[in-house]
Coordinates of C-alpha atoms and ligand atoms in Angstrom, one line a residue:
X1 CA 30.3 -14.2 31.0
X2 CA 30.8 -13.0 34.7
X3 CA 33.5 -10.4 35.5
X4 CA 36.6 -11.9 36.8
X5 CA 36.7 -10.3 40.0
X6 CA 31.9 -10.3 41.0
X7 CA 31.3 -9.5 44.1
X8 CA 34.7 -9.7 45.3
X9 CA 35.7 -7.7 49.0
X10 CA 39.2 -6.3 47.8
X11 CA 41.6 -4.2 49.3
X12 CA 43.4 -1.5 48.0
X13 CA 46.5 -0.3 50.5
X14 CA 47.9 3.0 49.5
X15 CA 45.6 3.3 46.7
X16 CA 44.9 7.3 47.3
X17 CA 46.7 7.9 44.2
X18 CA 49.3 6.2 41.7
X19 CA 49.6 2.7 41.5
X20 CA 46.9 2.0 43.9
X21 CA 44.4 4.2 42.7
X22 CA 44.7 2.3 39.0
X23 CA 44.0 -0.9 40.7
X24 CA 41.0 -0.1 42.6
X25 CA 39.6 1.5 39.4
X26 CA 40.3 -1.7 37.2
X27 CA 39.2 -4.0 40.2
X28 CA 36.1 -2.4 40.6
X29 CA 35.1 -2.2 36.4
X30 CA 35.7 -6.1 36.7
X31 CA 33.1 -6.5 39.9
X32 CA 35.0 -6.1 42.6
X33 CA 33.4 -4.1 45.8
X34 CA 36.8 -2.0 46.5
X35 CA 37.9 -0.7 49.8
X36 CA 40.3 1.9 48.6
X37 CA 42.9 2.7 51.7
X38 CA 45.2 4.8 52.3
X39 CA 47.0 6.6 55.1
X40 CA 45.2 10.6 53.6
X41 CA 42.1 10.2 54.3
X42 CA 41.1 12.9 52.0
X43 CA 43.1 11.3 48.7
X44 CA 41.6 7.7 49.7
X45 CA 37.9 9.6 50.0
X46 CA 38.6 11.3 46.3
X47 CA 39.4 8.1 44.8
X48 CA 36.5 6.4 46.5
X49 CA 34.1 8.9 44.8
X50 CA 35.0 8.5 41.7
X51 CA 34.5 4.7 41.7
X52 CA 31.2 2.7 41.4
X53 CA 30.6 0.8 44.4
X54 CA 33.9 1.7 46.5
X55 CA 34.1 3.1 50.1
X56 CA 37.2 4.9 51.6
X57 CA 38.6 3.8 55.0
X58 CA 42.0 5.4 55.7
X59 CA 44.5 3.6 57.5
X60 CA 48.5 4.2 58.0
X61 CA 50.0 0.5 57.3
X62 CA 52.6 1.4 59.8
X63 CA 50.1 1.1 62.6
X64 CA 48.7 -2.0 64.0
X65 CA 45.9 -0.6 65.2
X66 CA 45.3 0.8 61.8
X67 CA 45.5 -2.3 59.7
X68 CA 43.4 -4.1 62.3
X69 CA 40.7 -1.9 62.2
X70 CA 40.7 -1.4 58.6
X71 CA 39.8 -5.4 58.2
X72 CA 37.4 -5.0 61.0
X73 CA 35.6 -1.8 59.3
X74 CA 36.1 -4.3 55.8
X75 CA 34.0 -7.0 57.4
X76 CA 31.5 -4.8 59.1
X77 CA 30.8 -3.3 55.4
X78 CA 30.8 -6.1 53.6
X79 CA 30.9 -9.6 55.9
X80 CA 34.0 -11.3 53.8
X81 CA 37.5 -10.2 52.1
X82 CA 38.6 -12.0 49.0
X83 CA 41.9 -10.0 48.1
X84 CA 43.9 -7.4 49.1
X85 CA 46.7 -5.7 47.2
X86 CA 49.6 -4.7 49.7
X87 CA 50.4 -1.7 47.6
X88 CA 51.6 1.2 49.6
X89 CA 55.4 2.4 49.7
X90 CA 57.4 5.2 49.8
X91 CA 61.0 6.0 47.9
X92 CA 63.0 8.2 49.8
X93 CA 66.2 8.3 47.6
X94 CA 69.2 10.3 46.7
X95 CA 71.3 9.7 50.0
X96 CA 74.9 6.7 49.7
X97 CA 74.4 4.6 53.2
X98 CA 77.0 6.5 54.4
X99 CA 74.8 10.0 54.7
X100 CA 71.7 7.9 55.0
X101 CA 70.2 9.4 58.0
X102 CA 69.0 6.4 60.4
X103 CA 65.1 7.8 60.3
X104 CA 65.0 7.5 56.2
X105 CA 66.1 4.4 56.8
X106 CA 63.9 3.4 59.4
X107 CA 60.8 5.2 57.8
X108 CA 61.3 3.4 54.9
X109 CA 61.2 0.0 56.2
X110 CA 58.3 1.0 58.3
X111 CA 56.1 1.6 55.3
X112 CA 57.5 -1.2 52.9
X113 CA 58.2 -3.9 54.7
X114 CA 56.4 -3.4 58.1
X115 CA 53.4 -2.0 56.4
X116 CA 53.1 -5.5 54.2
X117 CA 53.7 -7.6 57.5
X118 CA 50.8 -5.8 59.5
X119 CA 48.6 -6.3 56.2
X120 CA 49.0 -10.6 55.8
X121 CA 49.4 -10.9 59.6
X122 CA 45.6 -9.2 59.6
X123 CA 44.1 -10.2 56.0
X124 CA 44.9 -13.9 56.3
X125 CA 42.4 -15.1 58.3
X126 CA 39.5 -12.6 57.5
X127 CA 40.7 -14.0 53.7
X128 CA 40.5 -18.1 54.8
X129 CA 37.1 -17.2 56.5
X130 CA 35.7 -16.2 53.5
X131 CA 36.4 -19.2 51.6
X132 CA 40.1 -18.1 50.2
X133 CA 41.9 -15.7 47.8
X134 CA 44.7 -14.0 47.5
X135 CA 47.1 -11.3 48.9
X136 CA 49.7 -9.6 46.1
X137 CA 52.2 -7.4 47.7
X138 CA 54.3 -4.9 45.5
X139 CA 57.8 -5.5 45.1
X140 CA 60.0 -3.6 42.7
X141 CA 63.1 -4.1 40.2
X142 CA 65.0 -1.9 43.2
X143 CA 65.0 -5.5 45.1
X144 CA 66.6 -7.3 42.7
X145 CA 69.9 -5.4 42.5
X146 CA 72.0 -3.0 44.0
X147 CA 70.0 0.4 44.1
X148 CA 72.6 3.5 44.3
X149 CA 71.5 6.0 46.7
X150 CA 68.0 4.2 47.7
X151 CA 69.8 1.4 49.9
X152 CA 67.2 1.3 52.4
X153 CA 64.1 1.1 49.5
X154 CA 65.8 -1.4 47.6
X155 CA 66.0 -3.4 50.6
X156 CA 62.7 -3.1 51.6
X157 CA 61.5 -4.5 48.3
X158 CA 63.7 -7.3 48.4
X159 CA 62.5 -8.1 52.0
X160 CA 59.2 -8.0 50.4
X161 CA 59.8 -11.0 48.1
X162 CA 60.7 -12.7 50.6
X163 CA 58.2 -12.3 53.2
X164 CA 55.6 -13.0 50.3
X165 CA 57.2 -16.4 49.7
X166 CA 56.9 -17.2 53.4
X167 CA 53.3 -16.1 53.5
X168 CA 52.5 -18.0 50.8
X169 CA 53.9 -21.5 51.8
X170 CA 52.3 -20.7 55.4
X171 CA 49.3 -19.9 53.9
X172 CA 48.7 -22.6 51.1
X173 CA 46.5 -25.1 53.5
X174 CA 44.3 -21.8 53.9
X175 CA 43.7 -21.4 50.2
X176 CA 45.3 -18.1 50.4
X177 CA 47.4 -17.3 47.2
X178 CA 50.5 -14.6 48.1
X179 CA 52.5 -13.1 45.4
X180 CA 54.5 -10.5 44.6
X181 CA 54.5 -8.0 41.4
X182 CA 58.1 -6.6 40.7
X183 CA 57.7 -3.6 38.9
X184 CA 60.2 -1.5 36.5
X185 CA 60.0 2.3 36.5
X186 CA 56.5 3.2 36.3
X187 CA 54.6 6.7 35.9
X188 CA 53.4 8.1 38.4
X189 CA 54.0 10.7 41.3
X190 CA 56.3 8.8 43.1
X191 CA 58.8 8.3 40.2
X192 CA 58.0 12.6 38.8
X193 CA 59.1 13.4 42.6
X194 CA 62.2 12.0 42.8
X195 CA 64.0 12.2 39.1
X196 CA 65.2 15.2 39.4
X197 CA 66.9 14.5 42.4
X198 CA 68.1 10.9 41.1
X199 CA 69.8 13.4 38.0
X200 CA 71.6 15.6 40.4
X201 CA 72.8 12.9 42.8
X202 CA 74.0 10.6 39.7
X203 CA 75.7 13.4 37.7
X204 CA 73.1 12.7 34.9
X205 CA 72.5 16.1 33.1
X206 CA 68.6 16.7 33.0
X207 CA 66.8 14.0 30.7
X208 CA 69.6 11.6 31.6
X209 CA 67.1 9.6 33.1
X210 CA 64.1 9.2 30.5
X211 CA 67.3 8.4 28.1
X212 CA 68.0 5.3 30.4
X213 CA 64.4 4.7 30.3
X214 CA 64.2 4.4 26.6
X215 CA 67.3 2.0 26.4
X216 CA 66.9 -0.6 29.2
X217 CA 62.6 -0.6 29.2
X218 CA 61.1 1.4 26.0
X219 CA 59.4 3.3 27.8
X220 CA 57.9 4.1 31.5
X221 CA 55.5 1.4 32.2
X222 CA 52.0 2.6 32.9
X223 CA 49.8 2.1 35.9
X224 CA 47.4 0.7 33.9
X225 CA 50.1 -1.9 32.6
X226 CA 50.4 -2.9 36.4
X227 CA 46.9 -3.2 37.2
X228 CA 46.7 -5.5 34.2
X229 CA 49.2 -8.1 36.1
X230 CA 47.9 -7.2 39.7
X231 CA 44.1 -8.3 37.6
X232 CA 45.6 -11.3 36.6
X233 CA 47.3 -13.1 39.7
X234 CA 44.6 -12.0 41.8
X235 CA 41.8 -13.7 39.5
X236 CA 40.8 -17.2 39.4
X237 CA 43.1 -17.5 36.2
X238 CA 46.0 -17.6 38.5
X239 CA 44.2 -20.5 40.8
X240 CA 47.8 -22.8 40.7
X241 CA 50.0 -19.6 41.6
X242 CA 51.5 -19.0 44.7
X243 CA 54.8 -17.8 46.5
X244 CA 55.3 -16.2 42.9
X245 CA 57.0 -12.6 41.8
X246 CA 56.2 -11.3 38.4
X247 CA 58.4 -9.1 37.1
X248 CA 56.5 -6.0 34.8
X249 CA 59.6 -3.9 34.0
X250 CA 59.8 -4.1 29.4
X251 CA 62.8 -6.3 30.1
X252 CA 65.1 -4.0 32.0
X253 CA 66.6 -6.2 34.5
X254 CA 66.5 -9.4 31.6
X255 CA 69.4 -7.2 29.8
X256 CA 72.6 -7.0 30.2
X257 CA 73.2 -4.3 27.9
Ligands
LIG1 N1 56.3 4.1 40.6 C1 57.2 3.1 40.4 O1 58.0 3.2 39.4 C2 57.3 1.9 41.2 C3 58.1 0.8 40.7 C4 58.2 -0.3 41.5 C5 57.4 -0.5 42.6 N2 56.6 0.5 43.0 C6 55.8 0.3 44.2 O2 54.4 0.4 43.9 C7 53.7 0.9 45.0 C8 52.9 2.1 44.7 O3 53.8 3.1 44.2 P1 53.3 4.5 43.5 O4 54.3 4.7 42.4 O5 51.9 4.4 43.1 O6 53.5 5.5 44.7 P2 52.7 6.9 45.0 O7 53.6 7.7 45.9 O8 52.2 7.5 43.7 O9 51.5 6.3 45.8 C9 51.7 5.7 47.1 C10 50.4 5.8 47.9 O10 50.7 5.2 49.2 C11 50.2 6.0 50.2 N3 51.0 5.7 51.4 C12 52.3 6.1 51.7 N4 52.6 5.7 52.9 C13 51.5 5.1 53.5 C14 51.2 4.5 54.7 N5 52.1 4.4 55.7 N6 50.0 3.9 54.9 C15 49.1 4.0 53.9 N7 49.3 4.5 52.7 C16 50.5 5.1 52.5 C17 50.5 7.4 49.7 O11 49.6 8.4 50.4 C18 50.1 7.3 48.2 O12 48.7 7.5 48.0 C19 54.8 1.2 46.1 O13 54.9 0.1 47.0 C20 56.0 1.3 45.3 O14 57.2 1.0 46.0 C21 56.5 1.7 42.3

């Protein structure tokens, strides 16, 4: 049997390290020839080397220009793109809108929500040239609620699921498949960063959080748990869905209690 993702042209965004970096690892041990991204060029480089058959090409997803030439440099390398996983973000937490300072906010949706724009505005077509796939954006549990003291993340995410179902009813004729993965709390740099300053700003004595962990999702999902679902709607296996979100978070946001 053939790995589910042979021969494949796949794109990691932000996949210098956490989430990303999981997925271009996984993608590439099921076939996949990976173009790990990412706005460090050093970190995307790193994570290049260390898988079989992937090349680095940085590119900020904020900048046109970037993403542009980081589909043209794709198609140079390899002559098609299949998939690519709209992946990078940023959390900049711990401030009420009322002392959120109009850069976080703007920064924020620069990277989450204008950085997945730029990515299906330039994917799309190299994807439909190559005979279709699919583009999975990365959404999060923060868009599906009020998120205290992360106003401008949470609605970055929610944006997200949105845009995602747009792309995907725009892009349907294409054979282009859009989706979006809405992750729970998951390990990895991003979240180690900002706990302690989610503690402080939420009066939570120290371990306050990791106790709200274990009661609302078991446990902190691992990356590896999200490359799992990112393997599974981007594969053939997931050939009827589309305009979909698919929620990874142990049940925390299924709960009311
Ligand atoms: N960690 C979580 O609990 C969690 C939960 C839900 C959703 N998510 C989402 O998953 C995605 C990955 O998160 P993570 O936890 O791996 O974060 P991370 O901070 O560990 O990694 C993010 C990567 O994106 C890169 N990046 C940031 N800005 C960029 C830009 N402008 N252009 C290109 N690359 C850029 C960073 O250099 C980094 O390598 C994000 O979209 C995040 O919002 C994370």
């Amino acid at each position: 049997m053939s790995a589910t993702l042979e021969d494949k042209v796949v794109i990691v965004t932000g996949s210098g390290g956490g989430i990303g970096a999981v997925i271009a690892a996984r993608f590439a041990k099921e076939g996949a020839r990976v173009i790990v991204s990412d706005r460090d060029r050093g970190a995307a480089e790193a994570v290049a080397s260390r898988i079989s058959g992937a090349i680095a090409i940085p590119a900020d997803v904020t900048s046109e220009q970037d993403v542009s030439a980081l589909i043209e440099r794709t198609l140079e390398a390899h002559s098609a793109l299949h998939h690519v996983v709209a992946n990078a973000g940023v959390i900049r937490a711990s401030h009420p809108i009322a002392e959120t300072p109009l850069d976080v906010w703007r920064s924020t949706m620069s990277v989450n929500l204008d950085g997945v724009f730029l990515t299906i505005k330039h994917s799309a077509a190299a994807i439909a040239n190559s005979g279709g796939g699919s583009i999975l954006t990365l959404s999060s549990i923060s868009g599906t609620g009020g998120t205290p003291l992360a106003a401008a993340y949470g609605a970055s995410k929610a944006a997200v699921r949105n845009l995602t179902a747009t792309a995907a009813g725009e892009l349907r004729a294409q054979n282009v498949r859009v989706n979006a993965l809405v992750p729970g709390y998951v390990n990895t740099p991003l979240i180690d960063s900002e706990v302690p300053v989610w503690e402080s700003t939420m009066g939570l004595a120290p371990g306050g959080f990791a106790q709200i962990i274990d009661q609302k999702q078991g446990r902190l999902i691992s990356p590896e748990d999200i490359a799992d679902a990112a393997l599974f709607l981007t594969s053939d296996q997931a050939s009827m869905i589309t305009g979909s979100s698919l929620t990874v978070d142990g049940g925390f946001t299924s709960q009311l209690f």
